[in-house]
Amino acid sequence: ARLVVLVSGSGTNLQALLDAIAAHGPAGYGAEVVAVGADRDGIEGLARAERLSIPTFVCRVKDHPSRAAWDLALAEATAAHRPDLVISAGFMKIVGPEFLARFGGRCVNTHPALLPAFPGAHGVRDALAYGAKVTGCTVHFVDDGVDTGPIIAQGVVEVRDEDDESALHERIKEVERSLLVDVVGRLARNGYRIEGRKVTIP
Ligand code: GRF
């Protein structure tokens, strides 16, 4: 399967996918990263792709006259690489109707909380502030809501008394990276069905 991965920051989830593909080979893993896209320049996530000569693209909201124009530009830049699956791994923008028209049902997101708890851009901080005793990460298909699409897999992470946001997020990311690598590989190798909110991977 051809993967386009969208990032906004350090790209450690992207790196986990790249490492798995290197370790198993694209045929063994069942997928290859054909391009990496971002909503901003100068981030480590893009550098990780450049180091491997993987094509990259940047779609910045401020370069477009409207959010809808940005959404269309992101959709077209992504479509140019003919992805089978789009992986949003730390991509910090909400995709719009143009993007979903092309990639709905084929776009996977990873979120650092146990959805439906703590959706949005501060899931780790919100779980900590709430006093949750366990939190974790969720890999799900993207729909037209914010972190509301059908759940594929989740991983649980305990919250420790001494945790601050970054310590807890680092521990979540350890689970998140292995969950994402496992899920993406299975989706790519086995195919999948989405029926309502239920995802089946044969
Ligand atoms: C991940 O935990 C992702 O779920 C969240 O931000 C983090 C991105 O990490 N949205 P990285 O860029 O993959 O290192």
PDB file of C-alpha atoms and ligand atoms in Angstrom:
ATOM      1  CA  ALA A   1       0.000   0.000   0.000  1.00  0.00           C
ATOM      2  CA  ARG A   2       1.102   3.559  -0.788  1.00  0.00           C
ATOM      3  CA  LEU A   3       1.104   5.749   2.349  1.00  0.00           C
ATOM      4  CA  VAL A   4       1.108   9.517   2.561  1.00  0.00           C
ATOM      5  CA  VAL A   5       1.899  10.609   6.136  1.00  0.00           C
ATOM      6  CA  LEU A   6       0.854  14.063   7.416  1.00  0.00           C
ATOM      7  CA  VAL A   7       2.867  15.603  10.249  1.00  0.00           C
ATOM      8  CA  SER A   8       3.110  18.915  12.134  1.00  0.00           C
ATOM      9  CA  GLY A   9       5.991  18.345  14.521  1.00  0.00           C
ATOM     10  CA  SER A  10       8.753  15.953  15.564  1.00  0.00           C
ATOM     11  CA  GLY A  11       7.430  13.075  13.451  1.00  0.00           C
ATOM     12  CA  THR A  12       8.350  10.230  15.814  1.00  0.00           C
ATOM     13  CA  ASN A  13       5.217   8.363  14.733  1.00  0.00           C
ATOM     14  CA  LEU A  14       6.341   8.801  11.114  1.00  0.00           C
ATOM     15  CA  GLN A  15       9.801   7.565  12.099  1.00  0.00           C
ATOM     16  CA  ALA A  16       8.309   4.454  13.692  1.00  0.00           C
ATOM     17  CA  LEU A  17       6.561   3.663  10.394  1.00  0.00           C
ATOM     18  CA  LEU A  18       9.756   4.307   8.405  1.00  0.00           C
ATOM     19  CA  ASP A  19      11.751   2.054  10.769  1.00  0.00           C
ATOM     20  CA  ALA A  20       9.193  -0.762  10.480  1.00  0.00           C
ATOM     21  CA  ILE A  21       9.256  -0.536   6.676  1.00  0.00           C
ATOM     22  CA  ALA A  22      13.067  -0.570   6.679  1.00  0.00           C
ATOM     23  CA  ALA A  23      13.138  -3.557   9.050  1.00  0.00           C
ATOM     24  CA  HIS A  24      10.579  -5.706   7.209  1.00  0.00           C
ATOM     25  CA  GLY A  25      10.944  -4.300   3.703  1.00  0.00           C
ATOM     26  CA  PRO A  26       7.960  -2.659   1.973  1.00  0.00           C
ATOM     27  CA  ALA A  27       6.694  -6.064   0.808  1.00  0.00           C
ATOM     28  CA  GLY A  28       7.021  -7.618   4.260  1.00  0.00           C
ATOM     29  CA  TYR A  29       5.386  -4.703   6.042  1.00  0.00           C
ATOM     30  CA  GLY A  30       2.840  -4.250   3.261  1.00  0.00           C
ATOM     31  CA  ALA A  31       3.298  -0.543   2.769  1.00  0.00           C
ATOM     32  CA  GLU A  32       5.726   2.186   1.826  1.00  0.00           C
ATOM     33  CA  VAL A  33       5.728   5.908   2.586  1.00  0.00           C
ATOM     34  CA  VAL A  34       5.519   7.615  -0.806  1.00  0.00           C
ATOM     35  CA  ALA A  35       5.335  11.179   0.544  1.00  0.00           C
ATOM     36  CA  VAL A  36       5.211  13.216   3.752  1.00  0.00           C
ATOM     37  CA  GLY A  37       3.064  16.337   3.997  1.00  0.00           C
ATOM     38  CA  ALA A  38       2.963  19.067   6.628  1.00  0.00           C
ATOM     39  CA  ASP A  39       1.085  22.250   7.483  1.00  0.00           C
ATOM     40  CA  ARG A  40       4.310  24.081   8.346  1.00  0.00           C
ATOM     41  CA  ASP A  41       7.948  24.299   7.317  1.00  0.00           C
ATOM     42  CA  GLY A  42      11.097  23.565   9.247  1.00  0.00           C
ATOM     43  CA  ILE A  43       9.867  20.671  11.365  1.00  0.00           C
ATOM     44  CA  GLU A  44      11.772  17.495  12.203  1.00  0.00           C
ATOM     45  CA  GLY A  45       9.004  15.422  10.647  1.00  0.00           C
ATOM     46  CA  LEU A  46       9.895  16.792   7.202  1.00  0.00           C
ATOM     47  CA  ALA A  47      13.632  16.376   7.861  1.00  0.00           C
ATOM     48  CA  ARG A  48      13.061  12.687   8.607  1.00  0.00           C
ATOM     49  CA  ALA A  49      11.562  12.250   5.129  1.00  0.00           C
ATOM     50  CA  GLU A  50      14.215  14.352   3.404  1.00  0.00           C
ATOM     51  CA  ARG A  51      16.972  12.204   4.950  1.00  0.00           C
ATOM     52  CA  LEU A  52      15.460   9.229   3.111  1.00  0.00           C
ATOM     53  CA  SER A  53      14.796  11.193  -0.115  1.00  0.00           C
ATOM     54  CA  ILE A  54      11.043  10.752   0.388  1.00  0.00           C
ATOM     55  CA  PRO A  55       9.085  13.501  -1.397  1.00  0.00           C
ATOM     56  CA  THR A  56       7.590  16.139   0.896  1.00  0.00           C
ATOM     57  CA  PHE A  57       5.011  18.914   0.561  1.00  0.00           C
ATOM     58  CA  VAL A  58       3.918  21.792   2.801  1.00  0.00           C
ATOM     59  CA  CYS A  59       0.431  23.310   2.774  1.00  0.00           C
ATOM     60  CA  ARG A  60       0.269  26.335   5.076  1.00  0.00           C
ATOM     61  CA  VAL A  61      -3.132  27.813   5.862  1.00  0.00           C
ATOM     62  CA  LYS A  62      -1.729  31.343   5.627  1.00  0.00           C
ATOM     63  CA  ASP A  63      -0.695  30.751   1.996  1.00  0.00           C
ATOM     64  CA  HIS A  64      -4.348  30.384   0.981  1.00  0.00           C
ATOM     65  CA  PRO A  65      -7.221  32.896   0.774  1.00  0.00           C
ATOM     66  CA  SER A  66      -9.528  30.681   2.840  1.00  0.00           C
ATOM     67  CA  ARG A  67      -9.600  27.525   4.908  1.00  0.00           C
ATOM     68  CA  ALA A  68     -11.588  25.875   2.104  1.00  0.00           C
ATOM     69  CA  ALA A  69      -8.835  26.763  -0.382  1.00  0.00           C
ATOM     70  CA  TRP A  70      -6.254  25.282   1.974  1.00  0.00           C
ATOM     71  CA  ASP A  71      -8.342  22.125   2.370  1.00  0.00           C
ATOM     72  CA  LEU A  72      -8.510  21.748  -1.424  1.00  0.00           C
ATOM     73  CA  ALA A  73      -4.761  22.380  -1.796  1.00  0.00           C
ATOM     74  CA  LEU A  74      -3.954  19.786   0.869  1.00  0.00           C
ATOM     75  CA  ALA A  75      -6.272  17.284  -0.816  1.00  0.00           C
ATOM     76  CA  GLU A  76      -4.681  17.840  -4.210  1.00  0.00           C
ATOM     77  CA  ALA A  77      -1.101  17.760  -2.912  1.00  0.00           C
ATOM     78  CA  THR A  78      -1.902  14.480  -1.154  1.00  0.00           C
ATOM     79  CA  ALA A  79      -3.757  13.002  -4.156  1.00  0.00           C
ATOM     80  CA  ALA A  80      -0.759  13.725  -6.401  1.00  0.00           C
ATOM     81  CA  HIS A  81       1.037  10.848  -4.665  1.00  0.00           C
ATOM     82  CA  ARG A  82      -1.802   8.395  -5.280  1.00  0.00           C
ATOM     83  CA  PRO A  83      -2.027   7.135  -1.661  1.00  0.00           C
ATOM     84  CA  ASP A  84      -3.941   4.019  -0.691  1.00  0.00           C
ATOM     85  CA  LEU A  85      -3.947   5.225   2.929  1.00  0.00           C
ATOM     86  CA  VAL A  86      -3.286   8.645   4.463  1.00  0.00           C
ATOM     87  CA  ILE A  87      -1.828   8.574   7.982  1.00  0.00           C
ATOM     88  CA  SER A  88      -2.286  11.670  10.125  1.00  0.00           C
ATOM     89  CA  ALA A  89       0.467  11.269  12.723  1.00  0.00           C
ATOM     90  CA  GLY A  90       0.658  14.352  14.834  1.00  0.00           C
ATOM     91  CA  PHE A  91      -0.941  16.473  12.105  1.00  0.00           C
ATOM     92  CA  MET A  92      -2.457  19.381  13.995  1.00  0.00           C
ATOM     93  CA  LYS A  93      -5.098  20.609  11.546  1.00  0.00           C
ATOM     94  CA  ILE A  94      -8.670  19.452  11.015  1.00  0.00           C
ATOM     95  CA  VAL A  95      -9.124  18.329   7.411  1.00  0.00           C
ATOM     96  CA  GLY A  96     -12.205  19.593   5.581  1.00  0.00           C
ATOM     97  CA  PRO A  97     -14.826  18.364   3.115  1.00  0.00           C
ATOM     98  CA  GLU A  98     -12.594  18.439   0.020  1.00  0.00           C
ATOM     99  CA  PHE A  99     -10.000  16.248   1.751  1.00  0.00           C
ATOM    100  CA  LEU A 100     -12.648  13.902   3.158  1.00  0.00           C
ATOM    101  CA  ALA A 101     -14.367  13.616  -0.216  1.00  0.00           C
ATOM    102  CA  ARG A 102     -11.149  12.077  -1.559  1.00  0.00           C
ATOM    103  CA  PHE A 103      -9.770  10.240   1.477  1.00  0.00           C
ATOM    104  CA  GLY A 104     -12.655   9.618   3.846  1.00  0.00           C
ATOM    105  CA  GLY A 105     -12.548   5.948   4.837  1.00  0.00           C
ATOM    106  CA  ARG A 106      -8.872   5.803   3.882  1.00  0.00           C
ATOM    107  CA  CYS A 107      -7.432   8.322   6.385  1.00  0.00           C
ATOM    108  CA  VAL A 108      -6.170   7.127   9.759  1.00  0.00           C
ATOM    109  CA  ASN A 109      -5.400   9.402  12.719  1.00  0.00           C
ATOM    110  CA  THR A 110      -3.606   8.721  15.971  1.00  0.00           C
ATOM    111  CA  HIS A 111      -4.690  10.619  19.081  1.00  0.00           C
ATOM    112  CA  PRO A 112      -2.922  10.593  22.482  1.00  0.00           C
ATOM    113  CA  ALA A 113      -6.014   9.843  24.592  1.00  0.00           C
ATOM    114  CA  LEU A 114      -8.671   7.144  24.921  1.00  0.00           C
ATOM    115  CA  LEU A 115     -11.385   8.598  22.670  1.00  0.00           C
ATOM    116  CA  PRO A 116     -14.125   9.596  23.132  1.00  0.00           C
ATOM    117  CA  ALA A 117     -12.424  11.019  26.198  1.00  0.00           C
ATOM    118  CA  PHE A 118     -10.286  14.119  25.748  1.00  0.00           C
ATOM    119  CA  PRO A 119     -10.545  14.839  21.999  1.00  0.00           C
ATOM    120  CA  GLY A 120      -8.868  17.875  20.462  1.00  0.00           C
ATOM    121  CA  ALA A 121      -5.445  19.416  20.458  1.00  0.00           C
ATOM    122  CA  HIS A 122      -4.676  18.970  24.191  1.00  0.00           C
ATOM    123  CA  GLY A 123      -5.740  15.401  24.973  1.00  0.00           C
ATOM    124  CA  VAL A 124      -2.750  14.678  27.214  1.00  0.00           C
ATOM    125  CA  ARG A 125      -3.048  17.929  29.183  1.00  0.00           C
ATOM    126  CA  ASP A 126      -6.826  17.492  29.551  1.00  0.00           C
ATOM    127  CA  ALA A 127      -6.534  13.922  30.905  1.00  0.00           C
ATOM    128  CA  LEU A 128      -3.908  15.034  33.420  1.00  0.00           C
ATOM    129  CA  ALA A 129      -5.958  18.050  34.510  1.00  0.00           C
ATOM    130  CA  TYR A 130      -9.053  15.915  34.890  1.00  0.00           C
ATOM    131  CA  GLY A 131      -7.231  13.531  37.245  1.00  0.00           C
ATOM    132  CA  ALA A 132      -7.650  10.480  35.014  1.00  0.00           C
ATOM    133  CA  LYS A 133      -5.897   7.395  36.441  1.00  0.00           C
ATOM    134  CA  VAL A 134      -5.468   5.800  33.037  1.00  0.00           C
ATOM    135  CA  THR A 135      -5.305   7.371  29.618  1.00  0.00           C
ATOM    136  CA  GLY A 136      -3.672   6.164  26.415  1.00  0.00           C
ATOM    137  CA  CYS A 137      -3.909   6.488  22.656  1.00  0.00           C
ATOM    138  CA  THR A 138      -6.410   5.785  19.925  1.00  0.00           C
ATOM    139  CA  VAL A 139      -5.922   4.950  16.256  1.00  0.00           C
ATOM    140  CA  HIS A 140      -9.088   5.726  14.309  1.00  0.00           C
ATOM    141  CA  PHE A 141     -10.422   6.553  10.875  1.00  0.00           C
ATOM    142  CA  VAL A 142     -10.947  10.255  10.267  1.00  0.00           C
ATOM    143  CA  ASP A 143     -14.515  11.466   9.728  1.00  0.00           C
ATOM    144  CA  ASP A 144     -15.967  14.963   9.536  1.00  0.00           C
ATOM    145  CA  GLY A 145     -15.741  15.513  13.286  1.00  0.00           C
ATOM    146  CA  VAL A 146     -12.769  16.204  15.561  1.00  0.00           C
ATOM    147  CA  ASP A 147     -11.307  12.856  16.666  1.00  0.00           C
ATOM    148  CA  THR A 148     -14.744  11.225  16.281  1.00  0.00           C
ATOM    149  CA  GLY A 149     -14.224   8.603  13.555  1.00  0.00           C
ATOM    150  CA  PRO A 150     -14.535   4.804  13.937  1.00  0.00           C
ATOM    151  CA  ILE A 151     -11.960   3.432  16.379  1.00  0.00           C
ATOM    152  CA  ILE A 152      -9.516   0.807  15.076  1.00  0.00           C
ATOM    153  CA  ALA A 153      -7.357   0.187  18.165  1.00  0.00           C
ATOM    154  CA  GLN A 154      -6.486   1.671  21.545  1.00  0.00           C
ATOM    155  CA  GLY A 155      -3.623   1.345  24.005  1.00  0.00           C
ATOM    156  CA  VAL A 156      -3.836   2.067  27.753  1.00  0.00           C
ATOM    157  CA  VAL A 157      -1.228   4.056  29.678  1.00  0.00           C
ATOM    158  CA  GLU A 158      -1.311   4.602  33.445  1.00  0.00           C
ATOM    159  CA  VAL A 159      -1.093   8.148  34.783  1.00  0.00           C
ATOM    160  CA  ARG A 160       1.493   8.529  37.559  1.00  0.00           C
ATOM    161  CA  ASP A 161       1.236  11.021  40.441  1.00  0.00           C
ATOM    162  CA  GLU A 162       4.486  12.664  39.422  1.00  0.00           C
ATOM    163  CA  ASP A 163       3.525  13.048  35.774  1.00  0.00           C
ATOM    164  CA  ASP A 164       3.595  16.380  34.036  1.00  0.00           C
ATOM    165  CA  GLU A 165       2.231  16.746  30.483  1.00  0.00           C
ATOM    166  CA  SER A 166       5.470  15.995  28.665  1.00  0.00           C
ATOM    167  CA  ALA A 167       6.405  12.955  30.777  1.00  0.00           C
ATOM    168  CA  LEU A 168       2.938  11.482  30.315  1.00  0.00           C
ATOM    169  CA  HIS A 169       2.930  12.309  26.585  1.00  0.00           C
ATOM    170  CA  GLU A 170       6.311  10.625  26.089  1.00  0.00           C
ATOM    171  CA  ARG A 171       5.023   7.473  27.792  1.00  0.00           C
ATOM    172  CA  ILE A 172       1.871   7.588  25.662  1.00  0.00           C
ATOM    173  CA  LYS A 173       3.922   8.040  22.504  1.00  0.00           C
ATOM    174  CA  GLU A 174       5.851   4.825  23.219  1.00  0.00           C
ATOM    175  CA  VAL A 175       2.563   2.904  23.139  1.00  0.00           C
ATOM    176  CA  GLU A 176       1.171   5.032  20.311  1.00  0.00           C
ATOM    177  CA  ARG A 177       4.086   4.363  17.962  1.00  0.00           C
ATOM    178  CA  SER A 178       3.873   0.592  18.302  1.00  0.00           C
ATOM    179  CA  LEU A 179       0.059   0.678  18.039  1.00  0.00           C
ATOM    180  CA  LEU A 180       0.216   2.758  14.860  1.00  0.00           C
ATOM    181  CA  VAL A 181       2.874   0.520  13.255  1.00  0.00           C
ATOM    182  CA  ASP A 182       0.805  -2.585  14.059  1.00  0.00           C
ATOM    183  CA  VAL A 183      -2.488  -1.120  12.817  1.00  0.00           C
ATOM    184  CA  VAL A 184      -1.156   0.412   9.603  1.00  0.00           C
ATOM    185  CA  GLY A 185       0.620  -2.837   8.704  1.00  0.00           C
ATOM    186  CA  ARG A 186      -2.534  -4.886   9.243  1.00  0.00           C
ATOM    187  CA  LEU A 187      -4.750  -2.449   7.316  1.00  0.00           C
ATOM    188  CA  ALA A 188      -2.247  -2.508   4.454  1.00  0.00           C
ATOM    189  CA  ARG A 189      -1.720  -6.291   4.362  1.00  0.00           C
ATOM    190  CA  ASN A 190      -5.215  -7.557   5.192  1.00  0.00           C
ATOM    191  CA  GLY A 191      -7.540  -4.823   3.980  1.00  0.00           C
ATOM    192  CA  TYR A 192     -10.468  -3.766   6.167  1.00  0.00           C
ATOM    193  CA  ARG A 193     -14.194  -3.063   6.335  1.00  0.00           C
ATOM    194  CA  ILE A 194     -15.904  -0.111   8.012  1.00  0.00           C
ATOM    195  CA  GLU A 195     -19.581  -0.680   8.884  1.00  0.00           C
ATOM    196  CA  GLY A 196     -20.961   2.255  10.812  1.00  0.00           C
ATOM    197  CA  ARG A 197     -18.637   2.591  13.792  1.00  0.00           C
ATOM    198  CA  LYS A 198     -17.284  -0.967  13.518  1.00  0.00           C
ATOM    199  CA  VAL A 199     -13.924  -1.598  11.826  1.00  0.00           C
ATOM    200  CA  THR A 200     -13.106  -5.183  10.812  1.00  0.00           C
ATOM    201  CA  ILE A 201      -9.609  -6.265   9.751  1.00  0.00           C
ATOM    202  CA  PRO A 202      -9.817  -9.888   8.487  1.00  0.00           C
TER     203      PRO A 202
HETATM  204  C1  GRF B   1       1.407  12.366  18.899  1.00  0.00           C
HETATM  205  O1  GRF B   1       1.199  11.929  20.237  1.00  0.00           O
HETATM  206  C2  GRF B   1       0.076  12.630  18.252  1.00  0.00           C
HETATM  207  O2  GRF B   1      -0.946  11.742  18.648  1.00  0.00           O
HETATM  208  C3  GRF B   1      -0.234  14.001  18.800  1.00  0.00           C
HETATM  209  O3  GRF B   1       1.002  14.694  18.781  1.00  0.00           O
HETATM  210  C4  GRF B   1       2.048  13.730  18.855  1.00  0.00           C
HETATM  211  C5  GRF B   1       2.886  13.885  17.606  1.00  0.00           C
HETATM  212  O4  GRF B   1       4.082  13.269  17.852  1.00  0.00           O
HETATM  213  N1  GRF B   1      -1.210  14.668  17.986  1.00  0.00           N
HETATM  214  P1  GRF B   1       5.124  13.065  16.624  1.00  0.00           P
HETATM  215  O5  GRF B   1       5.093  14.342  15.796  1.00  0.00           O
HETATM  216  O6  GRF B   1       4.647  11.879  15.846  1.00  0.00           O
HETATM  217  O7  GRF B   1       6.425  12.839  17.334  1.00  0.00           O
END
